[in-house]
Short mmCIF file of C-alpha atoms in Angstrom, two decimals:
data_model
loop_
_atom_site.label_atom_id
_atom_site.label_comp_id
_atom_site.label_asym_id
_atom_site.label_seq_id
_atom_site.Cartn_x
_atom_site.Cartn_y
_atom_site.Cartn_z
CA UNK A 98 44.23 4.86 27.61
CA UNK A 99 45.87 2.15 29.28
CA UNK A 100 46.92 -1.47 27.76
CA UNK A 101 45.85 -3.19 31.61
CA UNK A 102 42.24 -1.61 31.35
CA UNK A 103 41.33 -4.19 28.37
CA UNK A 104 42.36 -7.10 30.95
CA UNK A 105 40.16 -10.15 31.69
CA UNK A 106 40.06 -13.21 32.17
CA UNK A 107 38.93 -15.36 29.08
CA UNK A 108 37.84 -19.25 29.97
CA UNK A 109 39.63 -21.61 27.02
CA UNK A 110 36.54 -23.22 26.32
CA UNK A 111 34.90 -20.21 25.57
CA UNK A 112 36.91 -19.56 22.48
CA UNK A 113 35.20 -21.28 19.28
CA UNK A 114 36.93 -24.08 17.61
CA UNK A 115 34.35 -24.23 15.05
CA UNK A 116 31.43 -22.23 13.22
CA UNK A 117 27.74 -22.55 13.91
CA UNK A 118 25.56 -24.69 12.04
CA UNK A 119 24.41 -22.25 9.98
CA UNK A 120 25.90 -19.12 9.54
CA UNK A 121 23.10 -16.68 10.88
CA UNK A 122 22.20 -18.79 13.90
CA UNK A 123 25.07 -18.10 15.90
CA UNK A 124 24.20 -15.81 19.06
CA UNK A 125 24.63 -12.13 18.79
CA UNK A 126 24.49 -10.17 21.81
CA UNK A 127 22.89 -6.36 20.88
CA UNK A 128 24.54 -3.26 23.05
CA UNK A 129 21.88 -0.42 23.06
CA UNK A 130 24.77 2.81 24.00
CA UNK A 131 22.40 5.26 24.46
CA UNK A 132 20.64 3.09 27.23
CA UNK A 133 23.40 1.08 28.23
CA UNK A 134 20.22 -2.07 27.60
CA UNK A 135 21.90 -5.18 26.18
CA UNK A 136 19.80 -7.93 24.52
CA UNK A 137 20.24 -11.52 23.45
CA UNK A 138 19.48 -12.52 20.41
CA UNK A 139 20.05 -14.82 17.41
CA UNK A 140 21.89 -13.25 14.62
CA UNK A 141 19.07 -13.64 11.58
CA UNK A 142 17.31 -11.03 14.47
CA UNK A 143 19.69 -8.40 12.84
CA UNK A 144 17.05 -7.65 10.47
CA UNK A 145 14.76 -6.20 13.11
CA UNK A 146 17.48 -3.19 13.74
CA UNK A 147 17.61 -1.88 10.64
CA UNK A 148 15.24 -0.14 7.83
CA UNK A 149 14.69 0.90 4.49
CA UNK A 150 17.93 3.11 3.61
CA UNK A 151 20.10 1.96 5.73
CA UNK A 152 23.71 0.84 4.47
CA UNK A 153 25.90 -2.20 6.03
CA UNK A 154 29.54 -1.52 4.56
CA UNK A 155 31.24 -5.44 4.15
CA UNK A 156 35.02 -5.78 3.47
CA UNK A 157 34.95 -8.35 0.38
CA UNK A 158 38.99 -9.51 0.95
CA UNK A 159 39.15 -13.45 0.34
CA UNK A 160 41.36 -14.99 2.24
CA UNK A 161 43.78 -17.70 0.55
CA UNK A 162 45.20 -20.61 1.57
CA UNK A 163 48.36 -19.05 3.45
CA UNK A 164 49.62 -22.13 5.55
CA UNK A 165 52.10 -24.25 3.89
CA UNK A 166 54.20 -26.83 5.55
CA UNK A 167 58.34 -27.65 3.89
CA UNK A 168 61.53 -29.24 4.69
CA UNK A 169 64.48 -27.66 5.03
CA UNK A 170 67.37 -28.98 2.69
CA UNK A 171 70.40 -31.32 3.96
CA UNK A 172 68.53 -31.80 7.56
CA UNK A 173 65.18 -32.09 6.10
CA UNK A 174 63.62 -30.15 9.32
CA UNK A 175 60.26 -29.51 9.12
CA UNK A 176 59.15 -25.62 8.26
CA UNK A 177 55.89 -23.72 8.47
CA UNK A 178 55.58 -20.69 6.24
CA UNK A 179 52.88 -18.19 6.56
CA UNK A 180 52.80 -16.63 3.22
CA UNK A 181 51.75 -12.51 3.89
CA UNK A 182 51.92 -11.45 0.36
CA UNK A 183 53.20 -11.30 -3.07
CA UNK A 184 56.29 -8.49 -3.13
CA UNK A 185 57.06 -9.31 -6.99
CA UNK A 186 55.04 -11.28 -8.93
CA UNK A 187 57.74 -11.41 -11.87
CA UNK A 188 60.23 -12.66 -9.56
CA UNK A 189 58.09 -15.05 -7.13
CA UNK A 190 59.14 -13.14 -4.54
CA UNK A 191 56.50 -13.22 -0.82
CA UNK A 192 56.82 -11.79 2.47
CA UNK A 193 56.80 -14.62 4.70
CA UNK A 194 57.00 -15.68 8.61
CA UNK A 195 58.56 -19.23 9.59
CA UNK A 196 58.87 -21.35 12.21
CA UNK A 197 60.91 -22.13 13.65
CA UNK A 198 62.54 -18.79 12.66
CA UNK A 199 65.64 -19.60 14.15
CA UNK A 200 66.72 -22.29 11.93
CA UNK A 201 66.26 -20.44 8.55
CA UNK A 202 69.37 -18.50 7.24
CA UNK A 203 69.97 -16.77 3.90
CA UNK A 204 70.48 -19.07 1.09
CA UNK A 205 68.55 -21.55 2.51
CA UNK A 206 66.68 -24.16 -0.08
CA UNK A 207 62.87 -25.45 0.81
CA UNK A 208 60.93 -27.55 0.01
CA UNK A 209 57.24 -28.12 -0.14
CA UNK A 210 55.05 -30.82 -1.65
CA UNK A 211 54.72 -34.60 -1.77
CA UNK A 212 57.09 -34.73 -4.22
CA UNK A 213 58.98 -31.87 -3.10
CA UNK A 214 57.73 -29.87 -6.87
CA UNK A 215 58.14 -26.45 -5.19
CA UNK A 216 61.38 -25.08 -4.42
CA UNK A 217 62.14 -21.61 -2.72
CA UNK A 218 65.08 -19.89 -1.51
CA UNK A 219 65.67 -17.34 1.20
CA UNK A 220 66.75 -14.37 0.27
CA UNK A 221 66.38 -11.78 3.12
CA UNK A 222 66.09 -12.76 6.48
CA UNK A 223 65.99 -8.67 8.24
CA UNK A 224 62.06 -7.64 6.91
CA UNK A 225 60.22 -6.41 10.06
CA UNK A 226 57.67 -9.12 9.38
CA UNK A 227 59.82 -12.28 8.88
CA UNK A 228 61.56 -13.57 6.27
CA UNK A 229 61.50 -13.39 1.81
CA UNK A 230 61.09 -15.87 0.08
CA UNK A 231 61.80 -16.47 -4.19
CA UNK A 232 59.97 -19.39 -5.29
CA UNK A 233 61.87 -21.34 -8.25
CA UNK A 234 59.38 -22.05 -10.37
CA UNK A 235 59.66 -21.41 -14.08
CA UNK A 236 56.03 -21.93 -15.66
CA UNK A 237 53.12 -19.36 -16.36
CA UNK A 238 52.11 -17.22 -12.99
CA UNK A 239 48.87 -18.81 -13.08
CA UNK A 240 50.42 -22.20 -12.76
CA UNK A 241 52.54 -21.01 -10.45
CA UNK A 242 49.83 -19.35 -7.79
CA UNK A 243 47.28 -22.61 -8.60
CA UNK A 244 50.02 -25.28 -7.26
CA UNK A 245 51.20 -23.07 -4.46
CA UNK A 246 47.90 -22.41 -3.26
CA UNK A 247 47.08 -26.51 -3.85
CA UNK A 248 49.85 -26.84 -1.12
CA UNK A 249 48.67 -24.40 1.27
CA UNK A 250 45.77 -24.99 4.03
CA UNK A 251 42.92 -22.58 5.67
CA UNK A 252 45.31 -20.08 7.87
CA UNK A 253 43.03 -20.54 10.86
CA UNK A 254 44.73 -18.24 13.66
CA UNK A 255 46.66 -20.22 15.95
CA UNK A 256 43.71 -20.09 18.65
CA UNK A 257 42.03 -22.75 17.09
CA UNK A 258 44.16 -25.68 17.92
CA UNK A 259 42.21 -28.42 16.07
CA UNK A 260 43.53 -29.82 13.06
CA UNK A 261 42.42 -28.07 9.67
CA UNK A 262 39.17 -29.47 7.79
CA UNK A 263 37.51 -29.55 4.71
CA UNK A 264 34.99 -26.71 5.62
CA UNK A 265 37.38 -24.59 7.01
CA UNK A 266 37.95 -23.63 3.57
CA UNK A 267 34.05 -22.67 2.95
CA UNK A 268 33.85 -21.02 6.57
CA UNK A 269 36.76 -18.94 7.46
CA UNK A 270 35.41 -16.88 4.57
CA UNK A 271 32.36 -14.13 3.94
CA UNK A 272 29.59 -15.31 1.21
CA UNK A 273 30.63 -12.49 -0.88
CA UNK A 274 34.57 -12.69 -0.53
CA UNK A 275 35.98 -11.85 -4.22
CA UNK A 276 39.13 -9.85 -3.45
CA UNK A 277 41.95 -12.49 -2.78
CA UNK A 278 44.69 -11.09 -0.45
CA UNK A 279 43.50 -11.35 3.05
CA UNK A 280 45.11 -14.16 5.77
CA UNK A 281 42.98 -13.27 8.40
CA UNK A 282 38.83 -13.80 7.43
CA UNK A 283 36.71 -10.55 8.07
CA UNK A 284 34.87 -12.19 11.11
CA UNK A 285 31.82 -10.47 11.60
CA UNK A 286 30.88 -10.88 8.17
CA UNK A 287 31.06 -14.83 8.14
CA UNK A 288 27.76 -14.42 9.77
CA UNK A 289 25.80 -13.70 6.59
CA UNK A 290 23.80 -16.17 4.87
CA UNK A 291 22.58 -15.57 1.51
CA UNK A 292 18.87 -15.67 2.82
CA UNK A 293 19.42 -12.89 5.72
CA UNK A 294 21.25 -10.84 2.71
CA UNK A 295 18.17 -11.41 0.59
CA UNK A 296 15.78 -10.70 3.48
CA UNK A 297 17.61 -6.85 4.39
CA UNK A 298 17.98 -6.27 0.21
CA UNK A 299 13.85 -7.02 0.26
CA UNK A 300 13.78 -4.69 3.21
CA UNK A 301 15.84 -1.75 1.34
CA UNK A 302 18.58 -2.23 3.22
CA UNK A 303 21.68 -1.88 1.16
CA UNK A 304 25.49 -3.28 0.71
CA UNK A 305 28.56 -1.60 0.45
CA UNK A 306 31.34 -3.36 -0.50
CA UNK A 307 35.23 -2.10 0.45
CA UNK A 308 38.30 -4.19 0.38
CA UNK A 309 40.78 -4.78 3.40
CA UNK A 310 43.26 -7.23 2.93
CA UNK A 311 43.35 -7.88 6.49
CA UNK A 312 46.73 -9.61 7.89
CA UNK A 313 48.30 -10.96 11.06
CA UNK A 314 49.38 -7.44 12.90
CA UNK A 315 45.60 -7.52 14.90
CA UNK A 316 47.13 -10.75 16.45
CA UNK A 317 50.60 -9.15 17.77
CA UNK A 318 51.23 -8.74 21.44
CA UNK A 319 51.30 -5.42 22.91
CA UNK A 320 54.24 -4.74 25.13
CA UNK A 321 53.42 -1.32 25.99
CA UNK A 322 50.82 0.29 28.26
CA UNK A 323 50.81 3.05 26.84
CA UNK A 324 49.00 2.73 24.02
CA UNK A 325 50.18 5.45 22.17
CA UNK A 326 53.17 4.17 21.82
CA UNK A 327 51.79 1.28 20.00
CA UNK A 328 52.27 1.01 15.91
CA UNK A 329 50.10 -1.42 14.11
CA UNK A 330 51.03 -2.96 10.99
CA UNK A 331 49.73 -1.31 7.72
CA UNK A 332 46.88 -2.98 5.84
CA UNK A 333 45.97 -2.70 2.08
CA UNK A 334 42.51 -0.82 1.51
CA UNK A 335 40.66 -0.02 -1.74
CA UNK A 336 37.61 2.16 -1.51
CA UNK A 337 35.55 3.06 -4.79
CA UNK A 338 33.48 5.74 -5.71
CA UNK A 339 30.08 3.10 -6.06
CA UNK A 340 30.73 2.56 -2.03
CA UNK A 341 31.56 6.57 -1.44
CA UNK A 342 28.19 7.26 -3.11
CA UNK A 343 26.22 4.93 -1.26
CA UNK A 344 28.07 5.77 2.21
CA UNK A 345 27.29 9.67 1.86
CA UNK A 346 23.92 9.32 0.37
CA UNK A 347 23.02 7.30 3.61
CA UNK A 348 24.64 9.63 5.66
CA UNK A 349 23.07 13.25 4.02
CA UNK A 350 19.32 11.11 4.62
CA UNK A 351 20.35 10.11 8.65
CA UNK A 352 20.09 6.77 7.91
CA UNK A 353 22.12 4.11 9.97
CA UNK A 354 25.67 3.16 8.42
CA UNK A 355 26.66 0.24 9.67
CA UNK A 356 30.37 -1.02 9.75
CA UNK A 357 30.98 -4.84 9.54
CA UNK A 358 33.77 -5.94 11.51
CA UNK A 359 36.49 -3.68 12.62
CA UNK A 360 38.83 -3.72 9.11
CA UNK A 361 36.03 -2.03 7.55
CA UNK A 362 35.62 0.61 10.76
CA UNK A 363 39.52 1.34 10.42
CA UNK A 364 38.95 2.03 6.50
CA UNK A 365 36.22 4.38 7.00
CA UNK A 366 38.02 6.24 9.62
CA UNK A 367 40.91 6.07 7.30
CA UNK A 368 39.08 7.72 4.25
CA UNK A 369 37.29 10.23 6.12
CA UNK A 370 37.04 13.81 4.81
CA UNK A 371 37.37 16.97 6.80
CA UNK A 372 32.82 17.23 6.30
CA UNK A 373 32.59 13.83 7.84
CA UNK A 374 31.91 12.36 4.33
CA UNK A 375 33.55 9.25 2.91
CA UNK A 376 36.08 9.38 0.17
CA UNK A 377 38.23 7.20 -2.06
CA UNK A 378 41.02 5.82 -1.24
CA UNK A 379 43.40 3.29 -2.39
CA UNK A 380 46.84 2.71 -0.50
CA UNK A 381 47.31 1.65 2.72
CA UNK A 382 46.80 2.35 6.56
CA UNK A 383 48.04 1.76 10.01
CA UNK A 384 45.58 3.71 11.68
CA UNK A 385 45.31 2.28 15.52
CA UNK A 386 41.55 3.22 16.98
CA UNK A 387 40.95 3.39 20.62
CA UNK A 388 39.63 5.91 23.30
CA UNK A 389 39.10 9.10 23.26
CA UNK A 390 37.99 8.45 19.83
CA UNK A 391 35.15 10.38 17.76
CA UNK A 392 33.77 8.03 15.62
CA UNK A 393 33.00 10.29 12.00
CA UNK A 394 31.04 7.69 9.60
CA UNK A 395 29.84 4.87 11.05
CA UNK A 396 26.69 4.28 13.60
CA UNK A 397 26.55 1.34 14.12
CA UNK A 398 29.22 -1.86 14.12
CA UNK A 399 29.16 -5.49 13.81
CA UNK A 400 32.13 -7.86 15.62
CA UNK A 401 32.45 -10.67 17.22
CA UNK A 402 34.18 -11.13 20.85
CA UNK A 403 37.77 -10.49 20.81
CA UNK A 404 40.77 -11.72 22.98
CA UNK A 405 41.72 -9.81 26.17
CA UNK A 406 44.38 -7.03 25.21
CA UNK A 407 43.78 -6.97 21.88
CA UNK A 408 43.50 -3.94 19.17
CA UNK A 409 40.54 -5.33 18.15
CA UNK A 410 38.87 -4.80 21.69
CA UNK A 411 40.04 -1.38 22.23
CA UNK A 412 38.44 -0.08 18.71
CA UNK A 413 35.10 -1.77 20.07
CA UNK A 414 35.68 -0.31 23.72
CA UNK A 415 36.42 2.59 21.96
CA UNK A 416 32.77 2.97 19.91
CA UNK A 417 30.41 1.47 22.52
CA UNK A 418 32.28 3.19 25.50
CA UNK A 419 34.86 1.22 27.31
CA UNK A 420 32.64 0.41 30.41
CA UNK A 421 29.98 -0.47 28.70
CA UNK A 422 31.77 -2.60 26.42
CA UNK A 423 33.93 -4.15 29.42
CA UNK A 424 30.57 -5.13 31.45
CA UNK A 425 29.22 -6.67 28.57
CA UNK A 426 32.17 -8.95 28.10
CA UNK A 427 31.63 -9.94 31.43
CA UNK A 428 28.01 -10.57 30.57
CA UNK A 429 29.06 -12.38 27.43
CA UNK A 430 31.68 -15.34 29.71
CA UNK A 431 28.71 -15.71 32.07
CA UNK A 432 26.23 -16.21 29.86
CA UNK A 433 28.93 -18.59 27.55
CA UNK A 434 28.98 -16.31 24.43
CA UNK A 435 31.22 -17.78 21.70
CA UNK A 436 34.37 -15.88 21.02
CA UNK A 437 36.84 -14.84 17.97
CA UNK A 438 36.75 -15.56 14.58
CA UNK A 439 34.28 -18.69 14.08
CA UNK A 440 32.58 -17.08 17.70
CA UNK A 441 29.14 -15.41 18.63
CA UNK A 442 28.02 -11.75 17.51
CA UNK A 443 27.29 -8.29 18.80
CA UNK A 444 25.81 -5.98 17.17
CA UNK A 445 26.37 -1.85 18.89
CA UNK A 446 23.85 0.37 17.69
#
């Protein structure tokens, strides 16, 4: 499979720069792949899809305020640091990318805060993922994390180049996001509301609930087109026994297992067993998904619309079939379909 074949052209103004009114009235576009039929619908019509028995598997990561803005020390240049994640919480030390990366060196001081009350030092400047950081800080972790995180903003992906706002920090994350860790929201779930939960639960539908802590290596170019060649970065994933239970027991009866977003598709490909059966799992994966691909525990996916070229695309291409897929993209820009993160819906059953 070739990088150029997930080409097209994406109009700027079709990329969202903020969330629907209400979270289950954004547009979701439904992709029959038995038929190749493709309907338009509202996303609260998700309901009408699905039955008594059948499972939607969520990835409950919570994403944290990741974003922070410093000075470097002596020049007092201004520094953005995307915090990744804790590497020692003893120590204070994070995995972090800055920019501009250029001007940070080993031993550098900065500083973050009004009144400049955080300090941290670099200490390795060679991680494949940017740079470490050690926080000085001297106080309880607790304290620590809670004025960190008051410094920190919404890490809304680049894309959306409006300024950061108060919602942001209610929106770029799922209703029933209780695992902190994740910088990048699970998208396809921000489209639940409470009331379309309580509406499937009433309906017998049920909710499985797996933990990605999803991070930036979905957003890094490809250079290759061979895909093949391509390594993903690895992502945290924590699968209990309550959400192997209700996976298999849904899958012995034929009922529809649906996968919400594409971290939770690359888990349960991850965790699959050699009987096509879910197990645990906690550790971490790199698994990249596209075509040829047989698909082993999932039926059915929610997503939004991704960017051209992206990983995220080909793992959709590669469970709805890449033409199909590719048309309806081309349906979804004529018809003005909202894409990426705070973007429209499509459901592939």
């Amino acid at each position: 499979m070739k990088l150029s074949k997930f080409k097209f052209v994406l109009p700027p103004e079709l990329i969202a720069m903020h969330p629907a009114h209400y979270r289950d009235e954004s547009r979701m576009m439904v992709i029959h792949r038995n038929t190749g039929k493709i309907e338009h619908r509202e996303f609260k019509n998700l309901i009408e899809y699905f039955d008594a028995g059948d499972v939607f598997v969520m990835n409950n990561t919570r994403v944290f305020p990741a974003r922070l803005y410093g000075n470097k020390e002596k020049t007092g240049a201004k520094i953005e640091v995307f915090l990744l994640r804790e590497l020692n919480e003893k120590m204070r030390l994070w995995d972090v990318l800055v920019d501009p990366a250029r001007k940070i060196r080993i031993g550098n001081k900065l500083y973050f805060g009004p009144d400049e009350s955080l300090v941290a030092e670099v200490i390795d400047n060679t991680t494949s993922r940017g740079r470490t950081l050690r926080f000085l800080y001297d106080g309880p972790h607790e304290e620590f994390k809670k004025l960190l995180y008051s410094l920190g903003e919404t890490p809304l992906p680049k894309y959306i180049t409006r300024p950061v706002e108060p919602e942001d920090a209610e929106r770029y994350q799922t209703i029933y996001a209780t695992e902190e860790g994740a910088v990048v929201a699970p998208a396809a779930g921000l489209h639940f509301s409470r009331e379309l939960m309580r509406r499937l639960e009433i309906k017998d539908c049920s909710f499985a609930y797996l933990t990605v802590h999803s991070g930036l290596g979905n957003y890094r170019e490809i250079d290759v087109e061979d895909l093949s060649k391509h390594k993903i970065d690895s992502e945290q994933i924590m699968i209990n026994a309550e959400v192997v239970a209700t996976v298999n027991s849904a899958i012995d009866a034929n009922h529809r297992v649906c996968a919400v977003g594409t971290s939770v598709m690359r888990a349960l490909e991850t965790a699959v067993s050699t009987d096509r059966h879910l197990k645990e799992y906690d550790g971490w994966t790199n698994k990249f998904i596209f075509a040829p691909y047989d698909f082993s525990v999932a039926n059915a996916m929610i997503t939004n619309f991704h960017m051209p070229l992206s990983t995220l695309l080909m793992m959709v291409a590669a469970f709805g079939g890449h033409e199909l897929i590719m048309d309806s993209y081309q349906v979804a820009i004529k018809e003005k379909y909202k894409f990426c993160a705070y973007g429209d819906a499509m459901l592939i059953i």
